[in-house]
Amino acid sequence: MTKILGSLLLLGQLLMGAEVYATFTVEAKQSSKLALEVAGVVSKLNVDIGDKVTKGQTLLALDTQQEALDVKLAQNALTLAQLSYKYANNSYKRYMQIKNVIDKEQFEKVELDKSSKHESIAQSTNSLQRAKVMLEKRTLKAPYTGIITAKHIEVGDGVSGTAHVLLEMMAYPEVKLLLNFDEKYRNAVKVGQIFKYKNDTNKEERAVKITKVYPIIDSKTRKLTAEVITTDMMPGLFGDGVIVTSDTNSSNK
């Protein structure tokens, strides 16, 4: 009896032209197959299927012994270059004070040495940055907040580069609802309008804004699709609700 009354109420609202009935399916707002650019052996695996992760969280890492050593050597080279420049610069300052009483060629030699040592700092800095980048590339981090949906790797396994999918994830708790509604309302439904529905988990009524209206009619169902972003619904669920429009009747002209 309650369902019948609810249906009659919904029908009455539709006839008044204030709301458009729509069904929806829940899909991941974003999903990704994660890989690394470089090859190596997995030394750390910090997640499993079903784990919630936050953007920037380390998911796994390859062996980094050589890359960590390269960073240390590059850092030492930069420190040495900075020290060499310090001595060269001090020498240059001393020669500047006696520039007018020494051989020009000798002064130019000191000046050139200072310039060369300064260039060495720039080169060493670049080498250190490259070493750090190579070290960073051996760590896989979550590109956004979500849930791990599949795992294709274990500690000790070899990784062969971008063609080797290591983990799969989807964005969560944000998801998107794909709304399907009759084509006759194509001129009535617009971005920014409110879609009302109930969360199946707790029966809470929600109201969210339409973010997209797809410009294509499904040739089989004669339905149009719109999209809204919401939270805390599992992809794969479906349901229905109503789109609140300002002038539904105008679509039938």
CSV table of C-alpha atoms in Angstrom, one decimal:
chain,number,residue,atom,x,y,z
A,1,MET,CA,0.0,0.0,0.0
A,2,THR,CA,2.9,2.4,0.9
A,3,LYS,CA,4.6,1.7,-2.4
A,4,ILE,CA,1.4,2.4,-4.3
A,5,LEU,CA,0.9,5.7,-2.6
A,6,GLY,CA,4.5,6.7,-3.2
A,7,SER,CA,4.1,5.8,-6.9
A,8,LEU,CA,0.9,7.9,-7.2
A,9,LEU,CA,2.6,10.8,-5.5
A,10,LEU,CA,5.6,10.6,-7.9
A,11,LEU,CA,3.2,10.4,-10.8
A,12,GLY,CA,1.4,13.5,-9.7
A,13,GLN,CA,4.6,15.4,-9.4
A,14,LEU,CA,5.6,14.4,-12.9
A,15,LEU,CA,2.3,15.4,-14.4
A,16,MET,CA,2.7,18.8,-12.8
A,17,GLY,CA,5.9,19.2,-14.7
A,18,ALA,CA,8.2,20.0,-11.8
A,19,GLU,CA,10.2,16.8,-11.7
A,20,VAL,CA,11.7,14.3,-14.1
A,21,TYR,CA,11.9,10.6,-13.1
A,22,ALA,CA,15.3,9.0,-13.7
A,23,THR,CA,17.0,5.7,-12.9
A,24,PHE,CA,20.7,5.6,-12.0
A,25,THR,CA,23.7,3.3,-11.8
A,26,VAL,CA,26.7,3.9,-9.5
A,27,GLU,CA,30.1,4.0,-11.2
A,28,ALA,CA,33.6,4.9,-9.9
A,29,LYS,CA,34.3,8.6,-10.4
A,30,GLN,CA,37.8,7.5,-11.5
A,31,SER,CA,39.6,4.2,-11.9
A,32,SER,CA,43.2,3.5,-12.7
A,33,LYS,CA,45.6,0.7,-13.6
A,34,LEU,CA,48.8,1.6,-11.8
A,35,ALA,CA,52.3,0.9,-13.1
A,36,LEU,CA,55.9,2.1,-12.8
A,37,GLU,CA,58.1,3.5,-15.5
A,38,VAL,CA,61.2,1.6,-14.4
A,39,ALA,CA,62.1,-2.1,-14.0
A,40,GLY,CA,63.2,-3.8,-10.8
A,41,VAL,CA,62.2,-6.1,-7.9
A,42,VAL,CA,59.4,-5.3,-5.5
A,43,SER,CA,60.9,-4.8,-2.0
A,44,LYS,CA,57.8,-3.3,-0.2
A,45,LEU,CA,54.1,-3.8,-0.7
A,46,ASN,CA,52.0,-1.8,1.7
A,47,VAL,CA,48.4,-2.5,0.5
A,48,ASP,CA,46.0,-5.3,-0.3
A,49,ILE,CA,42.7,-5.5,-2.1
A,50,GLY,CA,40.0,-3.5,-0.3
A,51,ASP,CA,42.4,-1.2,1.5
A,52,LYS,CA,41.5,2.5,1.5
A,53,VAL,CA,44.3,4.8,0.5
A,54,THR,CA,44.9,8.5,0.5
A,55,LYS,CA,46.4,10.7,-2.3
A,56,GLY,CA,50.2,10.5,-2.1
A,57,GLN,CA,50.3,7.4,0.1
A,58,THR,CA,53.1,4.9,-0.8
A,59,LEU,CA,51.6,1.7,-2.2
A,60,LEU,CA,54.7,-0.2,-3.1
A,61,ALA,CA,58.4,0.3,-3.7
A,62,LEU,CA,61.1,-1.4,-5.8
A,63,ASP,CA,64.6,-2.2,-4.6
A,64,THR,CA,66.4,1.2,-4.2
A,65,GLN,CA,69.9,0.2,-3.1
A,66,GLN,CA,71.7,1.4,-6.3
A,67,GLU,CA,69.5,4.5,-6.6
A,68,ALA,CA,70.0,5.5,-3.0
A,69,LEU,CA,73.8,5.2,-3.5
A,70,ASP,CA,73.6,7.4,-6.6
A,71,VAL,CA,71.8,10.1,-4.6
A,72,LYS,CA,74.5,9.9,-1.9
A,73,LEU,CA,77.3,10.1,-4.4
A,74,ALA,CA,75.6,13.0,-6.2
A,75,GLN,CA,75.2,14.8,-2.9
A,76,ASN,CA,78.8,14.3,-2.0
A,77,ALA,CA,79.8,15.7,-5.4
A,78,LEU,CA,77.7,18.8,-4.9
A,79,THR,CA,79.2,19.4,-1.5
A,80,LEU,CA,82.7,19.1,-3.0
A,81,ALA,CA,81.8,21.5,-5.8
A,82,GLN,CA,80.5,24.0,-3.3
A,83,LEU,CA,83.6,23.8,-1.3
A,84,SER,CA,85.8,24.2,-4.4
A,85,TYR,CA,83.9,27.2,-5.4
A,86,LYS,CA,84.3,28.7,-2.0
A,87,TYR,CA,88.1,28.5,-2.2
A,88,ALA,CA,88.1,29.7,-5.8
A,89,ASN,CA,85.9,32.7,-4.9
A,90,ASN,CA,88.1,33.6,-1.9
A,91,SER,CA,91.2,33.5,-4.2
A,92,TYR,CA,89.4,35.6,-6.7
A,93,LYS,CA,88.6,38.3,-4.1
A,94,ARG,CA,92.3,38.4,-3.0
A,95,TYR,CA,93.5,38.8,-6.6
A,96,MET,CA,90.9,41.6,-7.2
A,97,GLN,CA,92.7,43.6,-4.5
A,98,ILE,CA,96.0,43.4,-6.4
A,99,LYS,CA,94.7,43.3,-9.9
A,100,ASN,CA,96.5,46.4,-11.0
A,101,VAL,CA,100.0,45.1,-9.9
A,102,ILE,CA,99.9,41.5,-11.2
A,103,ASP,CA,100.0,40.0,-14.6
A,104,LYS,CA,96.7,40.2,-16.5
A,105,GLU,CA,97.0,36.6,-17.7
A,106,GLN,CA,97.4,35.4,-14.1
A,107,PHE,CA,94.3,37.3,-13.0
A,108,GLU,CA,92.2,35.9,-15.9
A,109,LYS,CA,93.3,32.4,-14.9
A,110,VAL,CA,92.0,32.9,-11.4
A,111,GLU,CA,88.8,34.5,-12.8
A,112,LEU,CA,88.3,31.5,-15.1
A,113,ASP,CA,88.8,29.1,-12.3
A,114,LYS,CA,86.1,30.8,-10.3
A,115,SER,CA,83.7,30.6,-13.2
A,116,SER,CA,84.5,27.0,-13.8
A,117,LYS,CA,83.9,26.1,-10.2
A,118,HIS,CA,80.6,27.9,-10.2
A,119,GLU,CA,79.5,25.9,-13.3
A,120,SER,CA,80.5,22.7,-11.5
A,121,ILE,CA,77.9,23.6,-8.8
A,122,ALA,CA,75.2,23.9,-11.4
A,123,GLN,CA,76.2,20.5,-13.0
A,124,SER,CA,76.3,18.8,-9.6
A,125,THR,CA,73.0,20.2,-8.7
A,126,ASN,CA,71.4,18.9,-11.9
A,127,SER,CA,73.0,15.5,-11.3
A,128,LEU,CA,71.6,15.3,-7.8
A,129,GLN,CA,68.1,16.2,-9.0
A,130,ARG,CA,68.3,13.5,-11.7
A,131,ALA,CA,69.4,10.9,-9.1
A,132,LYS,CA,66.5,11.9,-6.8
A,133,VAL,CA,64.0,11.6,-9.7
A,134,MET,CA,65.3,8.1,-10.5
A,135,LEU,CA,65.0,7.1,-6.8
A,136,GLU,CA,61.4,8.6,-6.7
A,137,LYS,CA,60.4,6.6,-9.8
A,138,ARG,CA,60.9,3.4,-7.9
A,139,THR,CA,58.0,4.2,-5.5
A,140,LEU,CA,54.4,3.9,-6.5
A,141,LYS,CA,52.1,6.3,-4.8
A,142,ALA,CA,48.3,6.7,-4.9
A,143,PRO,CA,47.3,9.3,-7.5
A,144,TYR,CA,44.1,10.1,-5.6
A,145,THR,CA,42.1,9.0,-2.5
A,146,GLY,CA,40.3,5.7,-3.1
A,147,ILE,CA,40.2,1.9,-2.7
A,148,ILE,CA,42.5,-0.8,-4.0
A,149,THR,CA,40.4,-3.0,-6.3
A,150,ALA,CA,43.0,-5.5,-7.7
A,151,LYS,CA,46.6,-6.6,-6.9
A,152,HIS,CA,48.8,-8.2,-9.6
A,153,ILE,CA,52.2,-8.2,-7.7
A,154,GLU,CA,53.8,-9.6,-4.5
A,155,VAL,CA,57.1,-8.8,-2.7
A,156,GLY,CA,60.0,-10.3,-4.6
A,157,ASP,CA,58.3,-10.2,-8.0
A,158,GLY,CA,60.0,-8.6,-10.9
A,159,VAL,CA,58.6,-5.5,-12.6
A,160,SER,CA,59.2,-4.8,-16.3
A,161,GLY,CA,57.9,-1.2,-16.7
A,162,THR,CA,54.7,0.6,-17.7
A,163,ALA,CA,53.3,-2.5,-19.5
A,164,HIS,CA,53.2,-4.3,-16.2
A,165,VAL,CA,50.0,-3.4,-14.3
A,166,LEU,CA,50.8,-3.7,-10.6
A,167,LEU,CA,47.7,-2.5,-8.8
A,168,GLU,CA,44.2,-1.3,-9.7
A,169,MET,CA,42.2,1.3,-7.8
A,170,MET,CA,39.1,3.5,-7.9
A,171,ALA,CA,38.3,6.8,-6.4
A,172,TYR,CA,36.3,6.6,-3.1
A,173,PRO,CA,34.3,7.8,-1.3
A,174,GLU,CA,33.4,10.1,-4.2
A,175,VAL,CA,31.5,8.2,-7.0
A,176,LYS,CA,29.3,9.3,-9.9
A,177,LEU,CA,25.7,8.4,-10.6
A,178,LEU,CA,24.8,8.0,-14.2
A,179,LEU,CA,21.1,9.1,-14.6
A,180,ASN,CA,18.9,7.9,-17.4
A,181,PHE,CA,15.8,9.8,-18.3
A,182,ASP,CA,13.3,10.0,-21.2
A,183,GLU,CA,14.5,11.9,-24.3
A,184,LYS,CA,11.3,14.1,-24.3
A,185,TYR,CA,12.9,16.0,-21.3
A,186,ARG,CA,16.1,16.7,-23.3
A,187,ASN,CA,15.4,20.5,-23.2
A,188,ALA,CA,14.3,20.5,-19.6
A,189,VAL,CA,17.2,18.8,-17.8
A,190,LYS,CA,20.3,21.1,-17.4
A,191,VAL,CA,23.6,21.2,-15.5
A,192,GLY,CA,23.1,22.6,-12.0
A,193,GLN,CA,19.6,21.2,-11.4
A,194,ILE,CA,19.0,19.1,-8.3
A,195,PHE,CA,18.7,15.3,-8.4
A,196,LYS,CA,16.9,13.7,-5.4
A,197,TYR,CA,17.3,10.1,-4.4
A,198,LYS,CA,17.5,7.8,-1.4
A,199,ASN,CA,20.7,6.1,-0.2
A,200,ASP,CA,19.8,2.3,0.0
A,201,THR,CA,22.1,1.9,2.9
A,202,ASN,CA,20.4,4.2,5.4
A,203,LYS,CA,17.4,5.4,3.4
A,204,GLU,CA,18.6,8.9,3.8
A,205,GLU,CA,17.2,11.3,1.2
A,206,ARG,CA,19.9,13.1,-0.7
A,207,ALA,CA,20.0,16.1,-3.1
A,208,VAL,CA,22.9,16.6,-5.4
A,209,LYS,CA,23.6,18.9,-8.4
A,210,ILE,CA,23.8,17.6,-12.0
A,211,THR,CA,27.4,18.2,-13.2
A,212,LYS,CA,27.0,16.9,-16.8
A,213,VAL,CA,24.3,16.2,-19.4
A,214,TYR,CA,25.5,13.9,-22.2
A,215,PRO,CA,24.5,15.2,-25.7
A,216,ILE,CA,23.7,11.8,-27.1
A,217,ILE,CA,20.4,9.8,-27.0
A,218,ASP,CA,20.7,6.0,-26.7
A,219,SER,CA,19.2,4.6,-29.9
A,220,LYS,CA,18.0,1.5,-28.2
A,221,THR,CA,16.4,2.9,-25.0
A,222,ARG,CA,15.7,6.4,-26.3
A,223,LYS,CA,17.1,7.7,-23.0
A,224,LEU,CA,19.5,10.5,-22.2
A,225,THR,CA,22.2,10.4,-19.6
A,226,ALA,CA,23.2,12.9,-17.0
A,227,GLU,CA,25.8,12.7,-14.3
A,228,VAL,CA,26.1,13.7,-10.6
A,229,ILE,CA,28.8,13.3,-8.0
A,230,THR,CA,28.0,11.9,-4.6
A,231,THR,CA,29.7,9.9,-1.8
A,232,ASP,CA,29.6,6.6,0.1
A,233,MET,CA,27.8,4.4,-2.5
A,234,MET,CA,29.4,1.3,-3.9
A,235,PRO,CA,29.9,1.1,-7.7
A,236,GLY,CA,27.5,-1.4,-9.2
A,237,LEU,CA,24.4,-0.3,-7.2
A,238,PHE,CA,21.4,1.2,-9.0
A,239,GLY,CA,18.3,3.0,-8.0
A,240,ASP,CA,16.0,5.9,-9.0
A,241,GLY,CA,15.0,9.4,-8.1
A,242,VAL,CA,13.7,12.7,-9.6
A,243,ILE,CA,15.4,15.6,-11.3
A,244,VAL,CA,14.0,18.9,-10.1
A,245,THR,CA,13.5,21.1,-13.2
A,246,SER,CA,12.4,24.7,-13.6
A,247,ASP,CA,10.2,24.1,-16.6
A,248,THR,CA,9.7,20.4,-17.7
A,249,ASN,CA,6.7,21.2,-19.9
A,250,SER,CA,8.9,23.3,-22.3
A,251,SER,CA,10.6,20.1,-23.5
A,252,ASN,CA,7.4,18.9,-25.2
A,253,LYS,CA,7.0,22.0,-27.4
